[in-house]
Amino acid sequence: MNSGPASFDELDRKILTALMANARTSFAEIGTAIGLSSTAVKRRVDRLREAGVITGYTATVKPSALGWRTEAYVEVYCEGAAPPRRLAEVVRHHPEITAAMTVTGGADALLHVRARDVEHFEEVLERIRAEPFIRKTISVMVLSHLLPDSPEAGAIHAAPDVR
């Protein structure tokens, strides 16, 4: 897979836009909309996948339907300079963390956490804080999504069975 910048044209952009809006759109439907045959669309999609531009296809699910009723962003502050690799190992062990990234500013990392309820969130937060290199956390609870169709408003996996 190519890790360099992808080169694509306006037709590729239109194909990507159609697939991002609805990954189940057929190549024939996309082709009709942009003036290509379904075969030409398939060739372009295959090329975009090979180039690493298209990385997969998912279903967006309403989080509350899966048991996720509480959501928060957690800033993580580490003792010393925790390497991103170590942070990645830790967050993989917490199924409630749906996204994690290192960030600039005062915090070392930002976590997107989904939980069943506030009590579950508190338990998740305590498990995160129990990591020996984590100095402190600052949490911000999500009240509502102002852009309800954004990826952040959806979920891509089911709520875990947490003890």
Protein backbone atom coordinates (compact mmCIF):
# COMPACT_ATOMS: atom_id res chain seq x y z
CA MET A 1 0.00 0.00 0.00
CA ASN A 2 1.27 3.45 -0.88
CA SER A 3 1.79 5.82 2.05
CA GLY A 4 2.59 8.93 -0.01
CA PRO A 5 0.08 11.57 -1.02
CA ALA A 6 -2.56 10.23 -3.38
CA SER A 7 -3.09 11.80 -6.77
CA PHE A 8 -6.67 11.84 -7.91
CA ASP A 9 -8.86 13.95 -10.13
CA GLU A 10 -12.32 15.51 -9.87
CA LEU A 11 -14.07 12.25 -10.86
CA ASP A 12 -12.23 10.44 -8.05
CA ARG A 13 -13.37 13.17 -5.65
CA LYS A 14 -16.98 12.71 -6.78
CA ILE A 15 -16.70 8.94 -6.29
CA LEU A 16 -15.26 9.45 -2.81
CA THR A 17 -18.00 11.93 -1.93
CA ALA A 18 -20.68 9.45 -3.04
CA LEU A 19 -19.12 6.59 -1.07
CA MET A 20 -18.68 8.72 2.05
CA ALA A 21 -22.34 9.73 1.88
CA ASN A 22 -23.45 6.11 1.44
CA ALA A 23 -20.91 3.30 1.10
CA ARG A 24 -23.67 1.02 -0.21
CA THR A 25 -24.18 3.13 -3.34
CA SER A 26 -23.64 0.89 -6.34
CA PHE A 27 -20.95 1.58 -8.90
CA ALA A 28 -23.75 1.89 -11.48
CA GLU A 29 -25.51 4.59 -9.42
CA ILE A 30 -22.27 6.49 -8.93
CA GLY A 31 -21.42 6.15 -12.61
CA THR A 32 -24.79 7.50 -13.68
CA ALA A 33 -24.40 10.49 -11.37
CA ILE A 34 -20.91 11.41 -12.60
CA GLY A 35 -20.99 10.26 -16.21
CA LEU A 36 -18.91 7.05 -16.06
CA SER A 37 -19.69 3.38 -16.63
CA SER A 38 -19.94 1.15 -13.57
CA THR A 39 -16.79 -0.63 -14.78
CA ALA A 40 -14.86 2.65 -14.88
CA VAL A 41 -16.09 3.52 -11.37
CA LYS A 42 -14.99 0.08 -10.11
CA ARG A 43 -11.52 0.51 -11.64
CA ARG A 44 -11.17 3.90 -9.95
CA VAL A 45 -12.40 2.54 -6.60
CA ASP A 46 -9.95 -0.36 -6.86
CA ARG A 47 -7.14 2.12 -7.57
CA LEU A 48 -8.19 4.32 -4.62
CA ARG A 49 -8.21 1.27 -2.34
CA GLU A 50 -4.78 0.17 -3.59
CA ALA A 51 -3.44 3.68 -2.97
CA GLY A 52 -4.76 3.60 0.59
CA VAL A 53 -7.22 6.45 0.03
CA ILE A 54 -10.22 4.20 0.73
CA THR A 55 -9.40 2.27 3.88
CA GLY A 56 -12.68 0.45 4.48
CA TYR A 57 -16.44 0.62 4.63
CA THR A 58 -18.51 0.97 7.80
CA ALA A 59 -22.03 1.39 9.05
CA THR A 60 -22.82 4.37 11.25
CA VAL A 61 -25.01 3.37 14.16
CA LYS A 62 -26.88 5.49 16.69
CA PRO A 63 -24.77 5.08 19.85
CA SER A 64 -27.76 4.90 22.22
CA ALA A 65 -29.11 1.93 20.25
CA LEU A 66 -25.95 0.06 21.28
CA GLY A 67 -26.11 1.06 24.93
CA TRP A 68 -23.82 4.10 24.74
CA ARG A 69 -25.82 6.82 26.50
CA THR A 70 -22.95 8.84 28.00
CA GLU A 71 -20.11 10.42 26.07
CA ALA A 72 -17.10 12.46 27.07
CA TYR A 73 -13.74 13.73 25.92
CA VAL A 74 -10.89 13.15 28.34
CA GLU A 75 -7.63 15.09 28.31
CA VAL A 76 -4.78 12.90 29.57
CA TYR A 77 -1.70 14.38 31.23
CA CYS A 78 1.28 12.04 31.65
CA GLU A 79 4.29 11.96 33.96
CA GLY A 80 7.26 12.85 31.80
CA ALA A 81 7.03 12.20 28.08
CA ALA A 82 4.90 9.11 27.54
CA PRO A 83 5.62 7.77 24.06
CA PRO A 84 2.59 7.56 21.75
CA ARG A 85 3.24 3.82 21.37
CA ARG A 86 2.75 3.32 25.13
CA LEU A 87 -0.41 5.43 25.13
CA ALA A 88 -1.75 3.37 22.20
CA GLU A 89 -1.15 0.13 24.14
CA VAL A 90 -3.11 1.47 27.10
CA VAL A 91 -6.12 2.77 25.19
CA ARG A 92 -6.50 -0.52 23.31
CA HIS A 93 -7.33 -2.17 26.65
CA HIS A 94 -10.33 0.10 27.23
CA PRO A 95 -13.15 -0.79 24.80
CA GLU A 96 -15.07 2.32 25.81
CA ILE A 97 -12.40 4.53 24.22
CA THR A 98 -13.65 5.00 20.67
CA ALA A 99 -10.91 7.40 19.53
CA ALA A 100 -7.57 8.49 20.93
CA MET A 101 -4.94 10.88 19.69
CA THR A 102 -1.86 12.71 20.86
CA VAL A 103 -2.37 16.47 20.84
CA THR A 104 -0.58 19.78 21.16
CA GLY A 105 -1.14 22.03 24.14
CA GLY A 106 -1.05 21.14 27.80
CA ALA A 107 -2.49 17.63 27.51
CA ASP A 108 -0.54 14.70 26.09
CA ALA A 109 -3.56 12.91 24.63
CA LEU A 110 -7.27 13.31 24.01
CA LEU A 111 -9.64 10.36 24.40
CA HIS A 112 -13.21 10.03 23.13
CA VAL A 113 -15.06 7.82 25.61
CA ARG A 114 -18.53 6.28 25.37
CA ALA A 115 -20.19 4.59 28.32
CA ARG A 116 -23.57 3.19 29.34
CA ASP A 117 -24.16 5.89 31.95
CA VAL A 118 -22.31 8.27 34.27
CA GLU A 119 -21.44 5.51 36.73
CA HIS A 120 -19.90 3.44 33.94
CA PHE A 121 -17.99 6.49 32.71
CA GLU A 122 -16.63 7.06 36.22
CA GLU A 123 -15.43 3.44 36.33
CA VAL A 124 -13.72 3.84 32.95
CA LEU A 125 -12.08 7.06 34.13
CA GLU A 126 -10.77 5.32 37.25
CA ARG A 127 -9.30 2.51 35.12
CA ILE A 128 -7.57 5.08 32.90
CA ARG A 129 -6.24 6.99 35.93
CA ALA A 130 -4.87 3.75 37.41
CA GLU A 131 -2.21 3.61 34.69
CA PRO A 132 1.09 4.37 36.46
CA PHE A 133 2.29 7.07 34.06
CA ILE A 134 -0.96 9.07 33.99
CA ARG A 135 -0.68 12.14 36.22
CA LYS A 136 -4.17 13.57 35.78
CA THR A 137 -7.20 13.73 33.52
CA ILE A 138 -9.69 16.46 32.69
CA SER A 139 -13.08 15.34 31.39
CA VAL A 140 -15.71 17.16 29.39
CA MET A 141 -19.13 15.51 29.09
CA VAL A 142 -20.97 15.78 25.77
CA LEU A 143 -24.50 17.17 26.16
CA SER A 144 -25.61 17.14 22.53
CA HIS A 145 -24.21 16.94 19.01
CA LEU A 146 -24.59 20.14 17.04
CA LEU A 147 -23.70 18.24 13.84
CA PRO A 148 -25.73 15.02 14.31
CA ASP A 149 -24.60 13.54 10.98
CA SER A 150 -20.89 13.85 11.79
CA PRO A 151 -18.82 10.70 12.36
CA GLU A 152 -18.34 11.73 15.99
CA ALA A 153 -22.10 11.47 16.55
CA GLY A 154 -22.11 7.83 15.41
CA ALA A 155 -20.53 4.60 16.59
CA ILE A 156 -18.92 1.76 14.69
CA HIS A 157 -18.95 -0.99 17.28
CA ALA A 158 -21.19 -2.35 19.99
CA ALA A 159 -21.05 -1.45 23.67
CA PRO A 160 -18.80 -3.91 25.47
CA ASP A 161 -19.78 -6.19 28.30
CA VAL A 162 -17.89 -4.53 31.12
CA ARG A 163 -17.77 -6.10 34.55
